[in-house]
CSV table of C-alpha atoms and ligand atoms in Angstrom, one decimal:
chain,number,residue,atom,x,y,z
A,174,MET,CA,72.4,286.2,23.6
A,175,ALA,CA,69.9,283.6,22.7
A,176,SER,CA,67.2,285.0,25.0
A,177,ALA,CA,67.5,288.4,23.0
A,178,ARG,CA,66.8,286.8,19.8
A,179,GLY,CA,63.5,287.0,18.0
A,180,GLU,CA,61.0,284.2,17.5
A,181,PHE,CA,58.0,283.5,15.5
A,182,SER,CA,54.9,283.6,17.7
A,183,SER,CA,52.8,280.9,16.0
A,184,ARG,CA,53.1,278.1,13.4
A,185,PHE,CA,51.0,280.2,11.0
A,186,GLY,CA,53.3,283.1,11.3
A,187,PHE,CA,56.3,280.9,10.3
A,188,VAL,CA,54.7,279.3,7.4
A,189,MET,CA,53.5,282.6,6.0
A,190,ALA,CA,57.0,284.1,6.5
A,191,ALA,CA,58.8,281.0,5.0
A,192,ALA,CA,56.3,280.7,2.2
A,193,GLY,CA,56.6,284.5,1.6
A,194,SER,CA,60.2,284.0,1.2
A,195,ALA,CA,59.8,281.2,-1.1
A,196,VAL,CA,56.9,282.6,-3.2
A,197,GLY,CA,58.5,285.3,-5.3
A,198,LEU,CA,59.2,286.5,-8.8
A,199,GLY,CA,60.6,283.2,-9.5
A,200,ASN,CA,57.2,281.3,-8.9
A,201,ILE,CA,54.8,283.9,-10.5
A,202,TRP,CA,56.4,284.1,-13.9
A,203,GLY,CA,59.6,281.8,-13.9
A,204,PHE,CA,57.6,278.6,-13.4
A,205,PRO,CA,54.6,279.2,-15.7
A,206,THR,CA,56.8,280.3,-18.6
A,207,GLN,CA,59.3,277.4,-18.2
A,208,ALA,CA,56.3,274.9,-17.9
A,209,ALA,CA,54.8,276.5,-21.1
A,210,SER,CA,57.9,276.0,-23.3
A,211,ASN,CA,58.9,272.8,-21.8
A,212,GLY,CA,56.3,270.2,-22.2
A,213,GLY,CA,53.3,271.7,-20.3
A,214,ALA,CA,52.0,269.3,-17.6
A,215,ALA,CA,55.0,266.9,-18.1
A,216,PHE,CA,57.1,269.7,-16.9
A,217,LEU,CA,54.8,270.2,-13.9
A,218,LEU,CA,55.0,266.6,-13.0
A,219,VAL,CA,58.8,266.7,-13.1
A,220,TYR,CA,58.9,269.8,-11.1
A,221,LEU,CA,56.5,268.3,-8.5
A,222,VAL,CA,58.8,265.2,-8.2
A,223,VAL,CA,62.0,267.2,-8.0
A,224,ALA,CA,60.6,269.7,-5.5
A,225,PHE,CA,59.3,267.0,-3.1
A,226,THR,CA,62.3,264.6,-3.5
A,227,LEU,CA,65.2,267.0,-3.7
A,228,ALA,CA,64.3,270.6,-2.6
A,229,TYR,CA,62.3,269.6,0.4
A,230,PRO,CA,65.0,267.4,1.9
A,231,ALA,CA,67.5,270.2,1.3
A,232,LEU,CA,65.0,272.8,2.9
A,233,MET,CA,64.6,270.4,5.9
A,234,ALA,CA,68.6,270.5,6.3
A,235,GLU,CA,68.6,274.3,6.5
A,236,LEU,CA,65.7,274.3,9.0
A,237,ILE,CA,67.0,271.8,11.2
A,238,ILE,CA,70.5,273.2,11.5
A,239,GLY,CA,68.9,276.8,12.1
A,240,ARG,CA,66.5,275.6,14.7
A,241,HIS,CA,69.1,273.6,16.7
A,242,ALA,CA,71.4,276.4,16.9
A,243,HIS,CA,69.0,279.2,17.2
A,244,ALA,CA,71.6,281.3,15.6
A,245,ASN,CA,72.7,282.7,12.2
A,246,ALA,CA,74.4,280.4,9.6
A,247,VAL,CA,78.0,281.1,10.5
A,248,THR,CA,77.5,280.3,14.3
A,249,ALA,CA,75.2,277.5,13.5
A,250,LEU,CA,77.6,275.7,11.1
A,251,ARG,CA,80.6,276.2,13.4
A,252,GLN,CA,78.5,274.9,16.3
A,253,ILE,CA,77.7,271.4,14.7
A,254,SER,CA,81.3,271.1,13.4
A,255,ASN,CA,83.7,268.7,15.2
A,256,THR,CA,87.2,269.8,14.0
A,257,GLY,CA,88.9,272.9,13.2
A,258,ALA,CA,88.8,272.5,9.4
A,259,GLN,CA,85.0,271.9,9.5
A,260,ARG,CA,84.5,275.0,11.6
A,261,LEU,CA,86.5,276.9,9.2
A,262,ILE,CA,84.7,275.7,6.1
A,263,GLY,CA,81.1,276.0,7.9
A,264,GLY,CA,82.0,279.6,9.0
A,265,SER,CA,83.2,280.7,5.5
A,266,ALA,CA,80.1,279.0,3.9
A,267,GLY,CA,78.0,281.2,6.2
A,268,ILE,CA,79.8,284.3,5.3
A,269,ILE,CA,79.6,283.5,1.5
A,270,GLY,CA,75.9,282.8,2.1
A,271,PHE,CA,75.5,286.3,3.6
A,272,ILE,CA,77.2,287.8,0.6
A,273,VAL,CA,75.2,285.9,-1.9
A,274,ALA,CA,72.0,286.9,-0.2
A,275,SER,CA,73.0,290.5,-0.3
A,276,LEU,CA,73.9,290.2,-4.1
A,277,ILE,CA,70.6,288.4,-4.8
A,278,LEU,CA,68.8,291.2,-3.2
A,279,SER,CA,70.7,293.9,-5.2
A,280,PHE,CA,69.3,292.6,-8.5
A,281,TYR,CA,66.0,291.5,-7.0
A,282,ALA,CA,65.5,295.0,-5.9
A,283,ILE,CA,65.9,296.6,-9.3
A,284,VAL,CA,63.4,294.1,-10.9
A,285,ALA,CA,61.0,294.6,-8.0
A,286,GLY,CA,61.3,298.4,-8.5
A,287,TRP,CA,60.1,298.0,-12.1
A,288,MET,CA,57.2,296.0,-10.7
A,289,MET,CA,56.3,298.9,-8.4
A,290,ALA,CA,56.8,301.4,-11.3
A,291,PHE,CA,54.3,299.4,-13.5
A,292,CYS,CA,51.9,299.3,-10.7
A,293,LEU,CA,52.1,303.0,-10.1
A,294,SER,CA,52.0,303.8,-13.8
A,295,SER,CA,48.7,301.8,-14.2
A,296,LEU,CA,47.2,303.8,-11.2
A,297,LEU,CA,48.3,307.0,-12.7
A,298,THR,CA,46.7,306.2,-16.1
A,299,LEU,CA,43.3,305.5,-14.1
A,300,PHE,CA,43.5,309.0,-12.9
A,301,GLY,CA,44.5,310.7,-16.1
A,302,GLY,CA,48.4,311.1,-15.5
A,303,GLU,CA,49.3,309.7,-18.7
A,304,SER,CA,52.8,311.3,-19.3
A,305,ALA,CA,54.1,310.4,-15.8
A,306,ALA,CA,52.6,306.9,-16.3
A,307,ALA,CA,54.6,306.6,-19.6
A,308,TRP,CA,57.9,307.7,-17.8
A,309,LEU,CA,57.3,305.0,-15.3
A,310,THR,CA,57.2,302.2,-17.8
A,311,SER,CA,60.1,303.4,-19.8
A,312,PHE,CA,63.6,302.1,-19.2
A,313,GLY,CA,65.7,304.9,-17.7
A,314,PHE,CA,68.5,305.4,-15.0
A,315,THR,CA,66.4,307.7,-12.9
A,316,ARG,CA,63.2,305.5,-12.9
A,317,ASN,CA,65.1,302.6,-12.1
A,318,VAL,CA,67.1,304.0,-9.2
A,319,LEU,CA,64.0,305.5,-7.7
A,320,GLY,CA,62.0,302.2,-8.0
A,321,MET,CA,64.9,300.3,-6.5
A,322,LEU,CA,65.2,302.9,-3.6
A,323,LEU,CA,61.4,302.8,-2.9
A,324,PHE,CA,61.5,299.0,-2.8
A,325,MET,CA,64.7,298.8,-0.7
A,326,GLY,CA,63.3,301.3,1.7
A,327,LEU,CA,60.1,299.1,2.4
A,328,THR,CA,62.5,296.1,2.7
A,329,VAL,CA,64.7,297.8,5.3
A,330,ALA,CA,61.6,299.4,7.3
A,331,ILE,CA,60.2,295.8,7.8
A,332,ILE,CA,63.5,294.1,8.7
A,333,ALA,CA,64.4,297.1,11.2
A,334,ARG,CA,61.1,295.9,13.1
A,335,GLY,CA,62.5,292.6,13.9
A,336,VAL,CA,60.9,289.2,13.7
A,337,ARG,CA,57.6,289.3,15.1
A,338,ASP,CA,56.6,293.0,14.4
A,339,GLY,CA,58.5,292.9,11.0
A,340,ILE,CA,58.8,289.7,9.2
A,341,GLU,CA,56.0,287.8,10.8
A,342,ARG,CA,53.4,290.6,11.0
A,343,TRP,CA,54.0,291.8,7.3
A,344,SER,CA,54.1,288.2,5.9
A,345,GLU,CA,50.9,287.4,7.7
A,346,ARG,CA,49.2,290.5,6.1
A,347,LEU,CA,50.8,290.3,2.7
A,348,MET,CA,50.6,286.6,1.9
A,349,PRO,CA,46.8,286.3,2.1
A,350,VAL,CA,46.5,289.5,0.0
A,351,LEU,CA,48.7,287.9,-2.6
A,352,LEU,CA,46.6,284.6,-2.6
A,353,VAL,CA,43.3,286.5,-3.1
A,354,THR,CA,44.6,288.8,-5.8
A,355,LEU,CA,46.2,285.8,-7.6
A,356,VAL,CA,42.9,283.9,-7.3
A,357,VAL,CA,40.8,286.9,-8.6
A,358,LEU,CA,43.1,287.4,-11.5
A,359,VAL,CA,43.0,283.8,-12.6
A,360,ILE,CA,39.1,283.7,-12.5
A,361,TYR,CA,39.0,287.0,-14.5
A,362,VAL,CA,41.5,285.8,-17.1
A,363,MET,CA,39.9,282.5,-17.6
A,364,THR,CA,36.5,284.2,-18.8
A,365,LEU,CA,38.3,286.0,-21.6
A,366,GLU,CA,38.5,284.8,-25.1
A,367,GLY,CA,41.6,282.6,-26.0
A,368,ALA,CA,42.2,281.5,-22.3
A,369,MET,CA,41.2,277.9,-23.0
A,370,GLU,CA,43.9,277.6,-25.6
A,371,GLY,CA,46.4,278.8,-23.0
A,372,LEU,CA,45.1,276.3,-20.6
A,373,LYS,CA,45.5,273.4,-23.0
A,374,VAL,CA,49.2,274.3,-23.6
A,375,TYR,CA,49.6,274.3,-19.9
A,376,LEU,CA,47.8,271.1,-19.2
A,377,LEU,CA,48.6,268.8,-22.0
A,378,PRO,CA,51.7,266.6,-21.2
A,379,ASP,CA,54.4,266.4,-23.7
A,380,PHE,CA,56.7,263.7,-22.2
A,381,LYS,CA,59.3,263.6,-24.7
A,382,ARG,CA,60.2,267.1,-23.9
A,383,ALA,CA,59.8,267.1,-20.2
A,384,LEU,CA,62.1,264.0,-19.7
A,385,ALA,CA,65.1,265.3,-21.4
A,386,PRO,CA,68.1,265.4,-18.8
A,387,ASP,CA,68.9,269.2,-19.1
A,388,LEU,CA,65.3,270.0,-18.3
A,389,ILE,CA,65.3,267.9,-15.2
A,390,LEU,CA,68.4,269.7,-14.1
A,391,ASN,CA,66.7,273.2,-14.9
A,392,ALA,CA,63.6,272.0,-13.1
A,393,LEU,CA,66.0,271.3,-10.0
A,394,GLY,CA,67.7,274.7,-10.4
A,395,SER,CA,64.4,276.6,-10.4
A,396,ALA,CA,63.0,274.5,-7.5
A,397,PHE,CA,66.1,275.7,-5.5
A,398,PHE,CA,65.8,279.2,-6.3
A,399,SER,CA,62.0,279.0,-5.7
A,400,LEU,CA,62.6,277.5,-2.2
A,401,SER,CA,65.1,280.1,-1.3
A,402,LEU,CA,67.8,277.5,-0.7
A,403,GLY,CA,71.4,277.8,-0.6
A,404,VAL,CA,71.9,281.3,0.9
A,405,GLY,CA,71.0,280.7,4.6
A,406,THR,CA,67.5,282.3,4.4
A,407,MET,CA,65.6,279.2,5.4
A,408,LEU,CA,68.4,278.5,8.1
A,409,ILE,CA,67.8,281.9,9.6
A,410,TYR,CA,64.0,281.5,9.5
A,411,GLY,CA,64.3,278.0,11.1
A,412,SER,CA,66.4,279.5,13.9
A,413,TYR,CA,63.4,281.7,15.0
A,414,LEU,CA,61.3,278.5,15.3
A,415,ASP,CA,60.4,277.4,18.8
A,416,ASP,CA,61.4,273.9,19.7
A,417,ARG,CA,57.8,272.6,20.0
A,418,GLN,CA,57.3,272.7,16.2
A,419,ASN,CA,57.2,269.5,14.1
A,420,LEU,CA,59.8,270.3,11.5
A,421,PRO,CA,59.1,267.8,8.8
A,422,LEU,CA,55.4,269.0,8.9
A,423,VAL,CA,56.1,272.7,8.8
A,424,GLY,CA,58.7,272.1,6.1
A,425,GLY,CA,56.2,270.4,4.1
A,426,MET,CA,53.7,273.1,4.6
A,427,VAL,CA,56.1,275.6,3.1
A,428,THR,CA,57.0,273.5,0.2
A,429,ALA,CA,53.4,272.7,-0.5
A,430,VAL,CA,52.4,276.5,-0.4
A,431,ASP,CA,55.4,277.4,-2.7
A,432,ILE,CA,54.5,274.9,-5.3
A,433,GLY,CA,50.8,275.6,-5.0
A,434,ILE,CA,51.4,279.1,-5.8
A,435,ALA,CA,53.6,278.3,-8.7
A,436,VAL,CA,51.0,276.0,-10.2
A,437,LEU,CA,48.2,278.6,-9.6
A,438,ALA,CA,50.3,281.2,-11.2
A,439,GLY,CA,50.4,279.0,-14.4
A,440,PHE,CA,46.7,279.1,-14.5
A,441,LEU,CA,47.0,283.0,-14.8
A,442,VAL,CA,50.2,283.5,-17.0
A,443,LEU,CA,49.5,281.0,-19.8
A,444,PRO,CA,45.9,281.9,-20.4
A,445,ALA,CA,46.7,285.4,-20.2
A,446,MET,CA,49.3,285.0,-23.0
A,447,TYR,CA,46.9,283.2,-25.3
A,448,VAL,CA,44.4,285.9,-24.6
A,449,ALA,CA,47.0,288.4,-25.7
A,450,LEU,CA,47.5,286.5,-28.8
A,451,HIS,CA,44.0,286.4,-29.5
A,452,ASN,CA,43.9,290.3,-29.0
A,453,GLY,CA,46.6,290.5,-31.7
A,454,VAL,CA,49.7,290.7,-29.4
A,455,GLU,CA,52.8,288.8,-30.6
A,456,ILE,CA,53.7,286.1,-28.2
A,457,PHE,CA,56.1,283.9,-30.1
A,458,THR,CA,59.6,284.7,-31.2
A,459,PRO,CA,60.5,284.5,-35.0
A,460,ASP,CA,61.7,280.9,-34.6
A,461,GLY,CA,58.4,279.7,-33.3
A,462,LYS,CA,59.3,279.7,-29.4
A,463,LEU,CA,57.1,281.1,-26.8
A,464,ILE,CA,58.2,284.6,-25.5
A,465,SER,CA,59.5,284.3,-22.0
A,466,GLU,CA,60.9,285.8,-18.9
A,467,ASP,CA,61.4,289.6,-18.8
A,468,THR,CA,59.8,290.1,-22.1
A,469,LEU,CA,56.7,288.5,-21.2
A,470,ILE,CA,56.2,290.6,-18.0
A,471,PHE,CA,57.3,293.9,-19.2
A,472,THR,CA,55.9,293.8,-22.8
A,473,VAL,CA,53.5,291.1,-23.6
A,474,LEU,CA,51.3,291.5,-20.6
A,475,PRO,CA,51.2,295.2,-20.6
A,476,GLU,CA,50.0,295.1,-24.2
A,477,LEU,CA,47.4,292.7,-23.2
A,478,PHE,CA,46.2,295.1,-20.5
A,479,ASN,CA,46.2,298.0,-23.0
A,480,SER,CA,44.1,296.1,-25.4
A,481,MET,CA,41.5,295.5,-22.7
A,482,GLY,CA,40.4,299.1,-22.0
A,483,LEU,CA,39.5,300.4,-18.5
A,484,ALA,CA,39.3,296.7,-17.1
A,485,GLY,CA,42.9,296.2,-18.4
A,486,ILE,CA,44.2,299.3,-16.5
A,487,LEU,CA,42.7,297.8,-13.2
A,488,VAL,CA,43.9,294.2,-13.8
A,489,SER,CA,47.4,295.7,-14.6
A,490,VAL,CA,47.2,297.5,-11.3
A,491,PHE,CA,46.4,294.3,-9.5
A,492,PHE,CA,48.8,292.2,-11.4
A,493,PHE,CA,51.9,294.5,-10.6
A,494,PHE,CA,50.7,294.8,-7.0
A,495,LEU,CA,50.8,291.1,-6.7
A,496,MET,CA,54.3,291.0,-8.2
A,497,SER,CA,55.3,293.8,-5.7
A,498,ILE,CA,54.1,291.9,-2.7
A,499,ALA,CA,55.6,288.5,-3.8
A,500,ALA,CA,58.9,290.3,-4.1
A,501,LEU,CA,58.8,292.0,-0.9
A,502,THR,CA,58.1,289.1,1.3
A,503,SER,CA,61.1,287.4,-0.5
A,504,SER,CA,63.4,290.4,-0.1
A,505,ILE,CA,63.0,290.8,3.6
A,506,SER,CA,64.2,287.1,4.0
A,507,MET,CA,67.1,288.0,1.8
A,508,LEU,CA,68.2,291.1,4.0
A,509,GLU,CA,67.4,289.1,7.2
A,510,VAL,CA,70.4,286.9,6.4
A,511,PRO,CA,73.3,289.6,6.8
A,512,VAL,CA,71.3,291.7,9.4
A,513,ALA,CA,71.0,288.7,11.8
A,514,TYR,CA,74.7,287.9,11.4
A,515,VAL,CA,75.8,291.3,12.2
A,516,VAL,CA,73.4,291.9,15.1
A,517,GLU,CA,74.3,288.5,16.7
A,518,THR,CA,78.1,288.5,16.3
A,519,ARG,CA,78.9,292.2,16.5
A,520,GLY,CA,76.2,293.2,18.9
A,521,VAL,CA,75.1,296.2,16.8
A,522,ALA,CA,71.4,297.3,17.1
A,523,ARG,CA,69.0,295.9,14.6
A,524,ARG,CA,67.6,299.1,13.3
A,525,LYS,CA,70.9,300.5,12.7
A,526,THR,CA,72.1,297.3,11.1
A,527,ALA,CA,69.2,297.1,8.8
A,528,TYR,CA,69.7,300.8,7.4
A,529,LEU,CA,73.4,300.3,7.0
A,530,ILE,CA,73.4,297.0,5.2
A,531,GLY,CA,70.4,298.0,3.2
A,532,GLY,CA,72.2,301.4,2.4
A,533,CYS,CA,75.2,299.3,1.3
A,534,ILE,CA,73.1,297.0,-1.1
A,535,ALA,CA,71.3,300.0,-2.5
A,536,LEU,CA,74.8,301.3,-3.5
A,537,VAL,CA,75.6,297.9,-5.1
A,538,SER,CA,72.2,298.0,-7.0
A,539,THR,CA,73.1,301.6,-8.2
A,540,ALA,CA,76.4,300.3,-9.4
A,541,ILE,CA,74.6,297.5,-11.5
A,542,LEU,CA,72.3,300.1,-12.8
A,543,LEU,CA,75.2,302.1,-13.9
A,544,ASN,CA,76.7,299.2,-15.8
A,545,PHE,CA,73.6,297.5,-16.5
A,546,ASP,CA,74.5,295.6,-19.7
A,547,SER,CA,77.7,294.2,-18.3
A,548,LEU,CA,76.7,293.5,-14.6
A,549,PHE,CA,73.0,292.6,-14.3
A,550,GLY,CA,73.2,289.2,-16.0
A,551,LEU,CA,76.6,288.5,-14.5
A,552,VAL,CA,75.3,289.0,-10.9
A,553,ILE,CA,72.3,286.8,-11.5
A,554,THR,CA,74.5,284.1,-13.0
A,555,ILE,CA,77.1,284.0,-10.3
A,556,THR,CA,74.5,284.0,-7.3
A,557,THR,CA,71.9,281.6,-8.7
A,558,ARG,CA,73.7,279.3,-11.0
A,559,TYR,CA,76.8,278.9,-9.1
A,560,SER,CA,76.6,279.9,-5.5
A,561,GLN,CA,73.2,278.7,-4.5
A,562,PRO,CA,73.8,275.1,-5.5
A,563,LEU,CA,77.3,275.0,-4.0
A,564,ILE,CA,76.1,276.4,-0.6
A,565,GLY,CA,73.1,274.0,-0.7
A,566,PHE,CA,75.4,271.2,-1.4
A,567,LEU,CA,77.5,272.1,1.8
A,568,PHE,CA,74.4,272.4,4.0
A,569,CYS,CA,73.4,268.8,3.0
A,570,ILE,CA,77.1,267.7,3.8
A,571,TYR,CA,76.8,269.3,7.2
A,572,VAL,CA,73.7,267.5,8.1
A,573,GLY,CA,74.6,264.3,6.3
A,574,TRP,CA,78.3,263.7,7.2
A,575,VAL,CA,79.4,266.2,9.9
A,576,TRP,CA,76.6,266.5,12.3
A,577,HIS,CA,76.1,263.3,14.8
A,578,ARG,CA,73.1,261.3,13.8
A,579,ASP,CA,72.0,261.0,17.5
A,580,GLN,CA,72.0,264.9,17.8
A,581,LEU,CA,70.0,265.3,14.7
A,582,LEU,CA,67.5,262.7,16.2
A,583,GLN,CA,67.3,264.7,19.4
A,584,GLU,CA,66.7,267.9,17.5
A,585,LEU,CA,63.7,266.2,15.5
A,586,ARG,CA,62.4,264.5,18.6
A,587,LYS,CA,61.8,267.9,20.2
A,588,GLY,CA,58.8,268.5,18.2
A,589,ASN,CA,57.8,265.1,17.4
A,590,PRO,CA,58.7,262.5,20.1
A,591,ASP,CA,57.8,259.4,17.7
A,592,ILE,CA,59.9,260.5,14.8
A,593,GLU,CA,61.8,257.4,14.9
A,594,GLN,CA,58.9,255.4,13.9
A,595,GLY,CA,57.9,257.5,11.0
A,596,LEU,CA,58.7,257.4,7.3
A,597,PHE,CA,60.7,260.7,7.5
A,598,TRP,CA,63.4,259.3,9.7
A,599,LYS,CA,63.6,256.0,7.8
A,600,ILE,CA,64.4,257.9,4.6
A,601,TRP,CA,65.5,261.5,4.9
A,602,PRO,CA,68.9,261.0,6.9
A,603,TRP,CA,70.5,258.8,4.1
A,604,TRP,CA,68.7,260.7,1.4
A,605,VAL,CA,70.3,263.9,2.3
A,606,ARG,CA,73.6,262.3,3.0
A,607,LEU,CA,73.9,260.5,-0.4
A,608,VAL,CA,71.1,261.6,-2.9
A,609,CYS,CA,70.8,265.2,-2.6
A,610,PRO,CA,74.6,266.0,-2.6
A,611,THR,CA,75.1,263.8,-5.7
A,612,ILE,CA,72.5,265.5,-7.7
A,613,ILE,CA,73.3,269.0,-6.5
A,614,LEU,CA,76.8,268.4,-7.6
A,615,ALA,CA,75.5,267.2,-10.9
A,616,ILE,CA,73.4,270.5,-11.4
A,617,PHE,CA,76.5,272.5,-10.3
A,618,LEU,CA,78.9,270.7,-12.7
A,619,GLN,CA,76.3,271.1,-15.5
A,620,SER,CA,76.3,274.8,-14.8
A,621,LEU,CA,80.0,275.0,-14.9
A,622,LEU,CA,80.1,273.3,-18.3
A,623,GLY,CA,77.5,275.6,-19.5
B,152,LIG,N1,62.4,282.3,-3.6
B,152,LIG,C1,62.6,283.6,-4.1
B,152,LIG,C2,61.6,283.6,-5.4
B,152,LIG,O1,61.2,282.6,-5.9
B,152,LIG,C3,63.8,284.1,-4.3
B,152,LIG,C4,64.8,283.8,-3.3
B,152,LIG,C5,65.9,283.3,-3.4
B,152,LIG,C6,64.6,284.4,-2.0
B,152,LIG,C7,67.0,283.1,-2.4
B,152,LIG,C8,65.3,284.2,-0.8
B,152,LIG,C9,66.6,283.7,-1.1
B,152,LIG,O2,61.6,284.6,-6.1
C-alpha cells in the first residue's frame, strides 16, 4: 500500500504545509492577547523557551514516528510496538487522535466560518450592500451554518485532491499570501496614532507576571495547540516526507515559522488594540483587564475598522481574509488525520472518504450550533485541554520507551548520516523520554484540577 501513498515533492512544500497546519487562529489572536495580558515581552520569552525545549521535541517525536512508518497514526504506533498490550494502547491512541482531530475541526470550522463571514461583509460594505453586510456580522443560526458549510466545503475540496495537488499546492500558495498580508497590515497599523503605546505593552517585560507557574503551564498548553501536537496531524504529515529529509532540521524550520508568525501577529494585534483605544473604542473590561480572545476579534477590531472610514473597510477585508487563510491551512491538516486512516486501512477512495468524513463533521458542527451555549465551550475544553496533552504524552512515551533506540537512530540517520555526532542526538532521546512526558503530565494534571 505504501507505494500508493502521497508524498510531499519538496522540503519547501512540506515546511509550508506543516507550518500552515501550525499557523492558525491560535497564533494570530491567541498568542498576542495572551502576551498582552501576561507580562508582555517576558511572556514572549517564556513562550520561546517552552516552544523550543518542549513543543519542538514533542513535534520531533510525531514526525519521526510518521516518517518511519509512512502510515497513519494507528498503523504507525502498532508498528513500533513490541507487545500485544502496546499495540492495543498505540492503536487506540491513534483512533482517539482521529476522533479528537475531527472534533477540533467541528468547532474550528464554526469560528473560521465567522472569519469568512466578516471578510465577505466588509467586501459587501465596499460595494454598498449594507444590509447583507450587517446580516453577515450578526450572530444567527443560518449565518453560522452557511459560514461553516462554506469553510468545510473548501477544506474537503483541498483534501479530496490528495497530498501533492491538494495539501502541498494550496499550502505553498496560501502561506506566502498569509505572510505578505500580515506584514502589510503590521506596517499600516504601525503608522496609526496610538500604535506605539500597544508596542510598549507588547515589548516591555514584566517578569513577575511571566514567571508565575500557572502562566508557564498556559504557555506550554498554547504552544502545543499552536504546533498542532497531540492529535496525529504532524505524524501524518511526517509520514508523507521522503527518507532523504533531515528531520531535526525540517522540524526546526516548522517551529521557527510558527513562532515567528505568532510573534509577528503580536506586532499587529497589540498596536491595533491601542489604536482602537485612541479612537474611543473600549479595550479594557470593567475590572481593568485587557479584553481578549473572541471579544477582541469580533467586537474590538471591527469597531476599530469602522472608526477608520474607507481605509478601515479595506483593512478589515485583508484582516479577515488573513484569518480565513490561516484557518484553512490548519483545517486541512485536521481533516487529513481521519481521511488518511480510512483510506489506508479500509481501502476506500480518497475523494469519497474526504466528502463522507467532511459531511459527518459538518453534521457535528451543526449539532454544536444548535446547542451552542452548552456544546461549543465543552468541545473545545475536552479536545484542547484534556485530549491533546494526553495523546502528546503517549507519543513521547512511544518514542522514548517503546521504540528501540537503535531503530530510532537508523531512522534519523536516513536524512543525516552524521546525526550521532550532533547535539540533537546527544540531548533529544533522553529529553523526550524523561523531561517531555513529566512536564506534559504536569499540564494535564493541572487541567484536571482546574
Ligand atoms: N495549530 C492550529 C492553530 O494554531 C490548530 C491545530 C490544532 C491544527 C490541532 C491542527 C491540529 O490554530
